[in-house]
PDB file of N, CA and C in Angstrom:
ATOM      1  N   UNK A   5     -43.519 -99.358   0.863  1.00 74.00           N
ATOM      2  CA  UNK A   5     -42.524 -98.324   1.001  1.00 74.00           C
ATOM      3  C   UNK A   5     -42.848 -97.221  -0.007  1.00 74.00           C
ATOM      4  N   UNK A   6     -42.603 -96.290   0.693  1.00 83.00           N
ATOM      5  CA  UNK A   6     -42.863 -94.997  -0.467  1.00 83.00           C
ATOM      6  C   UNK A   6     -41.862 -94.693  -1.309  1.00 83.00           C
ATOM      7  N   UNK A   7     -41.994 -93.893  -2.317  1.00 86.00           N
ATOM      8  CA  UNK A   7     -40.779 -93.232  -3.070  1.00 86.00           C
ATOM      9  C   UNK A   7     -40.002 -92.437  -2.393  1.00 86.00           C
ATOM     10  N   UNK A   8     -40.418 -91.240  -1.488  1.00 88.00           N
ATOM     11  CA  UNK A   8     -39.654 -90.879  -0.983  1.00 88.00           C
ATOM     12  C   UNK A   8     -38.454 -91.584   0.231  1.00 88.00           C
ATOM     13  N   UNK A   9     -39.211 -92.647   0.819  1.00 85.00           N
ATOM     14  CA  UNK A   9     -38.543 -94.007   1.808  1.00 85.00           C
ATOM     15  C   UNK A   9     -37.455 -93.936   0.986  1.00 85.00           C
ATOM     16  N   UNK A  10     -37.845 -94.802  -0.297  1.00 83.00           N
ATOM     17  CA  UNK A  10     -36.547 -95.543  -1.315  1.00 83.00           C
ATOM     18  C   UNK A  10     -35.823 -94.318  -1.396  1.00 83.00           C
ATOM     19  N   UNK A  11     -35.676 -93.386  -1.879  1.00 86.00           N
ATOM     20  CA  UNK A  11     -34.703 -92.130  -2.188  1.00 86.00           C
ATOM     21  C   UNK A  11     -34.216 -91.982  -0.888  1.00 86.00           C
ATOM     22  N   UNK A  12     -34.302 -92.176   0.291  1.00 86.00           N
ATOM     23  CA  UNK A  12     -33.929 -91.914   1.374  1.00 86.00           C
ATOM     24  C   UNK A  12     -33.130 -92.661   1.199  1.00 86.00           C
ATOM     25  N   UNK A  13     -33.372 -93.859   1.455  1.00 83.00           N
ATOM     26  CA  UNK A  13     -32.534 -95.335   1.728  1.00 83.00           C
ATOM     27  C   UNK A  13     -31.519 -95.142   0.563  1.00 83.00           C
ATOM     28  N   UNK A  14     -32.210 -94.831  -0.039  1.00 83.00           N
ATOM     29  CA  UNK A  14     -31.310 -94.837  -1.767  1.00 83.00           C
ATOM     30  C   UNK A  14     -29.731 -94.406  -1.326  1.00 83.00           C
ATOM     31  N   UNK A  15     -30.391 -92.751  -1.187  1.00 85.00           N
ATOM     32  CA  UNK A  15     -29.246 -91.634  -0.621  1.00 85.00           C
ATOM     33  C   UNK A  15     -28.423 -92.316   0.460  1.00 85.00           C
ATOM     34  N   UNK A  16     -28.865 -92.604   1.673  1.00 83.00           N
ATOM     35  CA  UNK A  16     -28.145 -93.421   2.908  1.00 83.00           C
ATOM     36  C   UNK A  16     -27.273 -94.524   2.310  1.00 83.00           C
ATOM     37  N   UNK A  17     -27.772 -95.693   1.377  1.00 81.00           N
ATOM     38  CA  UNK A  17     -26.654 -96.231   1.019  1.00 81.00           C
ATOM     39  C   UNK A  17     -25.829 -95.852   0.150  1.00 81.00           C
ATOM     40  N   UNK A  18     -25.877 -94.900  -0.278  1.00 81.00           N
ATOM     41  CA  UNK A  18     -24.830 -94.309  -0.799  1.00 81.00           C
ATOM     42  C   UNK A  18     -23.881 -93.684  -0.143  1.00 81.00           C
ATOM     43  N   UNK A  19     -24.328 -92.716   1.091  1.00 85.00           N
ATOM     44  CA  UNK A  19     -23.720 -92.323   1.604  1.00 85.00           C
ATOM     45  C   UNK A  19     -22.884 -92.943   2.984  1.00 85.00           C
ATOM     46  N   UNK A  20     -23.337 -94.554   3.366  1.00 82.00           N
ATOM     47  CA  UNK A  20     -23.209 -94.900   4.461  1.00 82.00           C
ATOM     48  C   UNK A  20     -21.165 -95.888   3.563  1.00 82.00           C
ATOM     49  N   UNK A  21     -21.576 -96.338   2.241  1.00 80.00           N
ATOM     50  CA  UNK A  21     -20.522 -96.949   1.986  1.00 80.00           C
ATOM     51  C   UNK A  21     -19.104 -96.109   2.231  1.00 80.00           C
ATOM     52  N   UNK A  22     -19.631 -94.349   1.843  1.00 82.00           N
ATOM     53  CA  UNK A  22     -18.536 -93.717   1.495  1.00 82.00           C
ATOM     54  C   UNK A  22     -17.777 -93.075   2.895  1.00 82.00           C
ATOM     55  N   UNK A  23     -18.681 -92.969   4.012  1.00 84.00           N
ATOM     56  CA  UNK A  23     -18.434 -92.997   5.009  1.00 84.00           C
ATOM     57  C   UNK A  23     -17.566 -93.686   5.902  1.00 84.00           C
ATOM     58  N   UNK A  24     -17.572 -95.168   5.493  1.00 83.00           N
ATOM     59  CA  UNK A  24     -16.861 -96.108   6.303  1.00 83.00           C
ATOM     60  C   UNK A  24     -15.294 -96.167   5.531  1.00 83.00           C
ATOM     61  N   UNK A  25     -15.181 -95.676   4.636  1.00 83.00           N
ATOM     62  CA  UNK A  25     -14.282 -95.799   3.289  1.00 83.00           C
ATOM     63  C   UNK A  25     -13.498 -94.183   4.162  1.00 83.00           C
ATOM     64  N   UNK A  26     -14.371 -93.172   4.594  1.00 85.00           N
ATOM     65  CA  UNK A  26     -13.213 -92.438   5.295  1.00 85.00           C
ATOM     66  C   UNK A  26     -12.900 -92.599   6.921  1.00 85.00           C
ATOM     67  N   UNK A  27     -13.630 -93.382   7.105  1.00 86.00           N
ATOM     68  CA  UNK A  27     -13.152 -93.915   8.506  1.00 86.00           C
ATOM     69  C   UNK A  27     -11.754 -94.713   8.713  1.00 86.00           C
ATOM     70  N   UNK A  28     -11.801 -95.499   7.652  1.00 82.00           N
ATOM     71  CA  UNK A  28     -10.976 -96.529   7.234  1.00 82.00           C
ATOM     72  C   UNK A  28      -9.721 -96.210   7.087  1.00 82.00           C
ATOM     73  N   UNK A  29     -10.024 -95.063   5.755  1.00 83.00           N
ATOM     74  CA  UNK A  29      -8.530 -94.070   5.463  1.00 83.00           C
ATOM     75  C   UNK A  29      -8.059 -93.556   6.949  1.00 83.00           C
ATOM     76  N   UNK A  30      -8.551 -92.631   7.389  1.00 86.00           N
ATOM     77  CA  UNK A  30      -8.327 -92.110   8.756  1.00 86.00           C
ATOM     78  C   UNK A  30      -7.458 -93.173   9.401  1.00 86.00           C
ATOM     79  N   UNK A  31      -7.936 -94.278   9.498  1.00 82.00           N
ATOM     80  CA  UNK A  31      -7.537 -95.539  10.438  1.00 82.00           C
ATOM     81  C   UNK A  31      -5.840 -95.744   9.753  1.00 82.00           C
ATOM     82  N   UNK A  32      -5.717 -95.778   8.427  1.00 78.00           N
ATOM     83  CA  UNK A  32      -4.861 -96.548   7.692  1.00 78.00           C
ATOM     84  C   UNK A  32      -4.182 -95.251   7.991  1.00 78.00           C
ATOM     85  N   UNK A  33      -4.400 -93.926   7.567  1.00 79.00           N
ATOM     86  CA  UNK A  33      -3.302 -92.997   7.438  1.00 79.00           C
ATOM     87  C   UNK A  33      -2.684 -92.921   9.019  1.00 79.00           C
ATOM     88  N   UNK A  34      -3.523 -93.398  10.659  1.00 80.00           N
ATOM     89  CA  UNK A  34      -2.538 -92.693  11.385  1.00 80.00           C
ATOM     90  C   UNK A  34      -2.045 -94.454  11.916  1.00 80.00           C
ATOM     91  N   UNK A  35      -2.091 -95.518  11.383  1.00 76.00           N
ATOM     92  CA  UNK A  35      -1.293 -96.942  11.534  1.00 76.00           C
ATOM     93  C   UNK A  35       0.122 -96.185  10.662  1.00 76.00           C
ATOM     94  N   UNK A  36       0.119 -95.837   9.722  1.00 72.00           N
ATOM     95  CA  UNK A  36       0.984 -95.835   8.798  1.00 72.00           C
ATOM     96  C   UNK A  36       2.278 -94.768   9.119  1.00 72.00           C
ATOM     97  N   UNK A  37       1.645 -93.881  10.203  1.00 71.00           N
ATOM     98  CA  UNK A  37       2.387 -92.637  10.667  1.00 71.00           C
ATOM     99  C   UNK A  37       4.187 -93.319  10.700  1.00 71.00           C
ATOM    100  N   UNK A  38       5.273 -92.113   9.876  1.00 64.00           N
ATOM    101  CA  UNK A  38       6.302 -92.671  10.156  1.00 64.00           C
ATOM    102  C   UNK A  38       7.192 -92.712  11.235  1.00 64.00           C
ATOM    103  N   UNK A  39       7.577 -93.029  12.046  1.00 64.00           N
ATOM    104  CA  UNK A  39       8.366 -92.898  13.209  1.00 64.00           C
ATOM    105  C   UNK A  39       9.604 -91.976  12.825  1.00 64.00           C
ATOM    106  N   UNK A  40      10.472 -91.208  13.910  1.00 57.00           N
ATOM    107  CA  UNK A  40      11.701 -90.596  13.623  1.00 57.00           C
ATOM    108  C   UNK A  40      12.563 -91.498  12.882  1.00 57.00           C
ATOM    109  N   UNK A  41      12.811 -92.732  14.414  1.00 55.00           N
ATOM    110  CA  UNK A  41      14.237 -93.763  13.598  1.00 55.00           C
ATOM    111  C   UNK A  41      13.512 -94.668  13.339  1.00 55.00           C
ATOM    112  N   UNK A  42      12.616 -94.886  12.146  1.00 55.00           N
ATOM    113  CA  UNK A  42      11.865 -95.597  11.233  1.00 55.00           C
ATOM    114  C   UNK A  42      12.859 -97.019  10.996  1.00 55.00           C
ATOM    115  N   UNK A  43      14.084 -96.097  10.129  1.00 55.00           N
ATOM    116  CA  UNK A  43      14.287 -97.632  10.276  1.00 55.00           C
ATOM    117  C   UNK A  43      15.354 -98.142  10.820  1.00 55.00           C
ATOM    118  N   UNK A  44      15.228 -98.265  12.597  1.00 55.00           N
ATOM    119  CA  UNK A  44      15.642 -99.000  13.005  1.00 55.00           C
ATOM    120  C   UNK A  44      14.538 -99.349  14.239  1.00 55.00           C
ATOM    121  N   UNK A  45      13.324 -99.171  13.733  1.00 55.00           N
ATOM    122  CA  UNK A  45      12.509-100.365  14.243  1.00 55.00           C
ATOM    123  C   UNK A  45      11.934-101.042  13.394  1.00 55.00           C
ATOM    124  N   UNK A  46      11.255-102.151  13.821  1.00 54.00           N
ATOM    125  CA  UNK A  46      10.422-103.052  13.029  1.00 54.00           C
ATOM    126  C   UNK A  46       8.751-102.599  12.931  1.00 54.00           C
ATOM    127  N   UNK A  47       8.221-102.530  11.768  1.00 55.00           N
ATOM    128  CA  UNK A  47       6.915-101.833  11.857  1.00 55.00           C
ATOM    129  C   UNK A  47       5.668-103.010  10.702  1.00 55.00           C
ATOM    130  N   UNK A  48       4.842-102.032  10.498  1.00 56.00           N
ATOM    131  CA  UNK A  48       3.699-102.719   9.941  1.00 56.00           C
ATOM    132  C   UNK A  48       2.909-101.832   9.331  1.00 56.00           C
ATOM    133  N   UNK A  49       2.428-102.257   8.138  1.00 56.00           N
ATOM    134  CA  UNK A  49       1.387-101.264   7.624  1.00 56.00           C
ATOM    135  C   UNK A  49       0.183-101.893   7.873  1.00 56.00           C
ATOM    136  N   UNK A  50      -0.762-101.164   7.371  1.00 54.00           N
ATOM    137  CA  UNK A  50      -2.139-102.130   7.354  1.00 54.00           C
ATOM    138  C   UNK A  50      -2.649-100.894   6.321  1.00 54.00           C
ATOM    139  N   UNK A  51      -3.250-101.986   5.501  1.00 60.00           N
ATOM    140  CA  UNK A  51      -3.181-101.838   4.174  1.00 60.00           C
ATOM    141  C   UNK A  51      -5.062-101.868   4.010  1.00 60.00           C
ATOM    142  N   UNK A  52      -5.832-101.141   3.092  1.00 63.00           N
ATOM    143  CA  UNK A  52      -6.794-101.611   2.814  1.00 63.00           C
ATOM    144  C   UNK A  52      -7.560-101.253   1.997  1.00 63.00           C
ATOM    145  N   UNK A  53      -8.187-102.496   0.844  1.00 68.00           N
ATOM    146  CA  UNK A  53      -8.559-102.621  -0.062  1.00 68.00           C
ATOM    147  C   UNK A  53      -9.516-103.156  -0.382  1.00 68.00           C
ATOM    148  N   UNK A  54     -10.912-102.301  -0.646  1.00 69.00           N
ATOM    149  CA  UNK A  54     -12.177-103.094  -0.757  1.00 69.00           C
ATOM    150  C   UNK A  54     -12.714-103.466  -2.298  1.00 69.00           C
ATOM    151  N   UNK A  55     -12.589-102.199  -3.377  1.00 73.00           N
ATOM    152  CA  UNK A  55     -12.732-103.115  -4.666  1.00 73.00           C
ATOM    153  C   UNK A  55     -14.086-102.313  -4.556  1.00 73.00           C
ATOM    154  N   UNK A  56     -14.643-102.527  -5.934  1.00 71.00           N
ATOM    155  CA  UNK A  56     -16.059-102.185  -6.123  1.00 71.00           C
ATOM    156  C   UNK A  56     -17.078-103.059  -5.467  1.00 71.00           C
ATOM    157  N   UNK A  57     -16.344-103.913  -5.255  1.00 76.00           N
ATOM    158  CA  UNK A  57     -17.409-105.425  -5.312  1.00 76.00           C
ATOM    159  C   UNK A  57     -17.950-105.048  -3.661  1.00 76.00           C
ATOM    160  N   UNK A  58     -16.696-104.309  -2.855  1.00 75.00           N
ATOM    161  CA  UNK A  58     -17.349-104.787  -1.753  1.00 75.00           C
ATOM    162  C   UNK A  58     -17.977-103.038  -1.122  1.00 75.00           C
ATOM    163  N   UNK A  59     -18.182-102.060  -1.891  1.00 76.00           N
ATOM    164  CA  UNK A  59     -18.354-100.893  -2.045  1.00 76.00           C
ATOM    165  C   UNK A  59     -19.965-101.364  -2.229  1.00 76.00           C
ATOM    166  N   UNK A  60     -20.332-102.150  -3.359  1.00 77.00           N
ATOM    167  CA  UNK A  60     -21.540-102.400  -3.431  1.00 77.00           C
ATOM    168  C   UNK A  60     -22.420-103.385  -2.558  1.00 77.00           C
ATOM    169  N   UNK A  61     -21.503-104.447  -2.281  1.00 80.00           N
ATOM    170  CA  UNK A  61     -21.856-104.994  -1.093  1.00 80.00           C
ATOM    171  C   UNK A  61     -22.676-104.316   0.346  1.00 80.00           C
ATOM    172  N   UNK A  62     -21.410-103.108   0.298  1.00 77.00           N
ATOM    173  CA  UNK A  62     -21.946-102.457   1.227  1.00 77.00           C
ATOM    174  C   UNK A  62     -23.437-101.465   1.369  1.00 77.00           C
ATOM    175  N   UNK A  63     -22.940-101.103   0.015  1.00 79.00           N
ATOM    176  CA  UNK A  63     -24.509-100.099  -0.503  1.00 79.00           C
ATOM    177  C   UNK A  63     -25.593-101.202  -0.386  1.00 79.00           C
ATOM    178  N   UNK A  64     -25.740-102.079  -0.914  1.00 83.00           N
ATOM    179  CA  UNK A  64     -26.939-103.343  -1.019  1.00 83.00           C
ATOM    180  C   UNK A  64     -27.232-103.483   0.685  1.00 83.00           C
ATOM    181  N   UNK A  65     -26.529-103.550   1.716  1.00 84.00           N
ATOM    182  CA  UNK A  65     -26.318-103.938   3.107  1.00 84.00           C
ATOM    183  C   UNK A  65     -27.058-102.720   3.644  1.00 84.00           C
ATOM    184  N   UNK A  66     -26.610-101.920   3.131  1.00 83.00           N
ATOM    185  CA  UNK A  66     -27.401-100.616   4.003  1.00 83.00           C
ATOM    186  C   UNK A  66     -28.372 -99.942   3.342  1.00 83.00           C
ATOM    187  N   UNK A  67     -28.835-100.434   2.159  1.00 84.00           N
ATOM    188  CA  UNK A  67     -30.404-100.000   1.658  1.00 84.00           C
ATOM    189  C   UNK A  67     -31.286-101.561   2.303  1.00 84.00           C
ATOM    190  N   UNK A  68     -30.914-102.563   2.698  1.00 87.00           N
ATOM    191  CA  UNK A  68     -31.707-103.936   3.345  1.00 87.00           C
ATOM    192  C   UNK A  68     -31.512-103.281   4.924  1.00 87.00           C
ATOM    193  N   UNK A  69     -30.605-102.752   5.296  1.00 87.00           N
ATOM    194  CA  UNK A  69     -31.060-102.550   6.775  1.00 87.00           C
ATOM    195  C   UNK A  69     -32.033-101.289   6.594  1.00 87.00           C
ATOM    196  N   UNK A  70     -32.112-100.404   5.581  1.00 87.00           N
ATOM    197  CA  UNK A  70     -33.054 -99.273   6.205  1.00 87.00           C
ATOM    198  C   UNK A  70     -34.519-100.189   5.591  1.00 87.00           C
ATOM    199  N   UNK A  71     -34.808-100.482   4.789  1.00 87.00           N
ATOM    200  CA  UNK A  71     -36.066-101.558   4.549  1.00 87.00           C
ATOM    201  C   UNK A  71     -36.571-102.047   5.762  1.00 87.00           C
ATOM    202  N   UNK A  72     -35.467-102.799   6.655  1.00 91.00           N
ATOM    203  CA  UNK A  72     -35.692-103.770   7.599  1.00 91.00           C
ATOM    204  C   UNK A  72     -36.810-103.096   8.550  1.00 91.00           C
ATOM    205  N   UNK A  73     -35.452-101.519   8.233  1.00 88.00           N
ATOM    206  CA  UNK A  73     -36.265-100.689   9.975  1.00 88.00           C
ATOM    207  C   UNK A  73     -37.267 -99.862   9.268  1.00 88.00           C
ATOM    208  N   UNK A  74     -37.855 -99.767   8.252  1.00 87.00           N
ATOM    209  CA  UNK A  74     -39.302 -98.861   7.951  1.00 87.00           C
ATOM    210  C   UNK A  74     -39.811 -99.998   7.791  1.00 87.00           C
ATOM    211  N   UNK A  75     -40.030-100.969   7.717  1.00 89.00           N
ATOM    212  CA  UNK A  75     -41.143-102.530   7.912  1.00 89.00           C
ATOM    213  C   UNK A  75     -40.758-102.787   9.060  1.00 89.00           C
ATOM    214  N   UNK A  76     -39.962-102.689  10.000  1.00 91.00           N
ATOM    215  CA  UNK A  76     -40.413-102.940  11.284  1.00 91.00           C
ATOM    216  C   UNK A  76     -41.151-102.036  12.110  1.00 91.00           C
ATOM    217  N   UNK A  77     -40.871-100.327  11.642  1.00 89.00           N
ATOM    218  CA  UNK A  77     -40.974 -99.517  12.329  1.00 89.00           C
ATOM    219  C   UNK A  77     -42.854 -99.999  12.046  1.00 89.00           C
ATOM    220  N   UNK A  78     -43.057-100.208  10.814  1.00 88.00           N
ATOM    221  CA  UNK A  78     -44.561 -99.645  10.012  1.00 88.00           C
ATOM    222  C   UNK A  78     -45.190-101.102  11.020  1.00 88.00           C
ATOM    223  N   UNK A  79     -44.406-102.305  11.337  1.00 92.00           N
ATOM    224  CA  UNK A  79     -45.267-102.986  11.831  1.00 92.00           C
ATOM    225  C   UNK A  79     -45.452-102.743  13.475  1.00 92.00           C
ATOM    226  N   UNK A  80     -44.478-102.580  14.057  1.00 91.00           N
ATOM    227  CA  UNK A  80     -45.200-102.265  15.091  1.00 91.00           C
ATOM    228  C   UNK A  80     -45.830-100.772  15.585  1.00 91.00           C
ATOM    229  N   UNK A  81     -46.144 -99.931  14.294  1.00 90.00           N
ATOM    230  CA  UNK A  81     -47.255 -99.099  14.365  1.00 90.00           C
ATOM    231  C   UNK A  81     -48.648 -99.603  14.219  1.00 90.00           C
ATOM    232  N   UNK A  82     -48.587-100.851  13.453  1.00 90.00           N
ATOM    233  CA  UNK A  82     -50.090-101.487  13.590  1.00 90.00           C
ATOM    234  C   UNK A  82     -50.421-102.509  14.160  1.00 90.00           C
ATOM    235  N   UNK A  83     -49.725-102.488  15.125  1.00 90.00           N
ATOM    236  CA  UNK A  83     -49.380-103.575  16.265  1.00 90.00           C
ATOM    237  C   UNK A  83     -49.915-102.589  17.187  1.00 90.00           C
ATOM    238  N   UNK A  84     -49.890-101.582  17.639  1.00 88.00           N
ATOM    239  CA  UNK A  84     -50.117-100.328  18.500  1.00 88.00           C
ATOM    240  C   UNK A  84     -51.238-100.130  18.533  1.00 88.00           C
ATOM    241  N   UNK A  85     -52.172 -99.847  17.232  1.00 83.00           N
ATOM    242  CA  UNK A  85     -53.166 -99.265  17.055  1.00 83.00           C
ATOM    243  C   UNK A  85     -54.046-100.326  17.131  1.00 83.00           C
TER     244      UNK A  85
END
């Protein structure tokens, strides 16, 4: 893998954790929307909380999948040739 690969991958998992983290919000802010007569129904939040632990989890997850796919990509280029 090259340096520039790793800085790629680098960048991507960085950016792929923070991504899903506003998907998520998005998700949580329109579950959470308040109704007019709020309360006189029964409702639910959904709540969510990942922690550093799983922030990095995620970064580690998506610098091993871009690895996966430039060693797969690189092998079946010399599989080709």
């Amino acid at each position: 893998m090259t340096r520039r690969q790793a800085v790629v991958g680098a960048i991507l998992s960085l950016i792929f954790p923070s991504l899903v983290y506003v998907i998520l919000y998005v998700i949580v802010a329109l579950k959470n929307r308040a109704e007019q007569d709020f309360a006189y129904h029964d409702s639910y939040f959904l709540v969510m909380h990942v922690g550093w632990g799983g922030y990095l989890t995620c970064a580690v997850l998506a610098m091993l999948l871009f690895t996966i796919v430039v060693w797969g990509y690189w092998f079946v280029r010399k599989l080709i040739k």
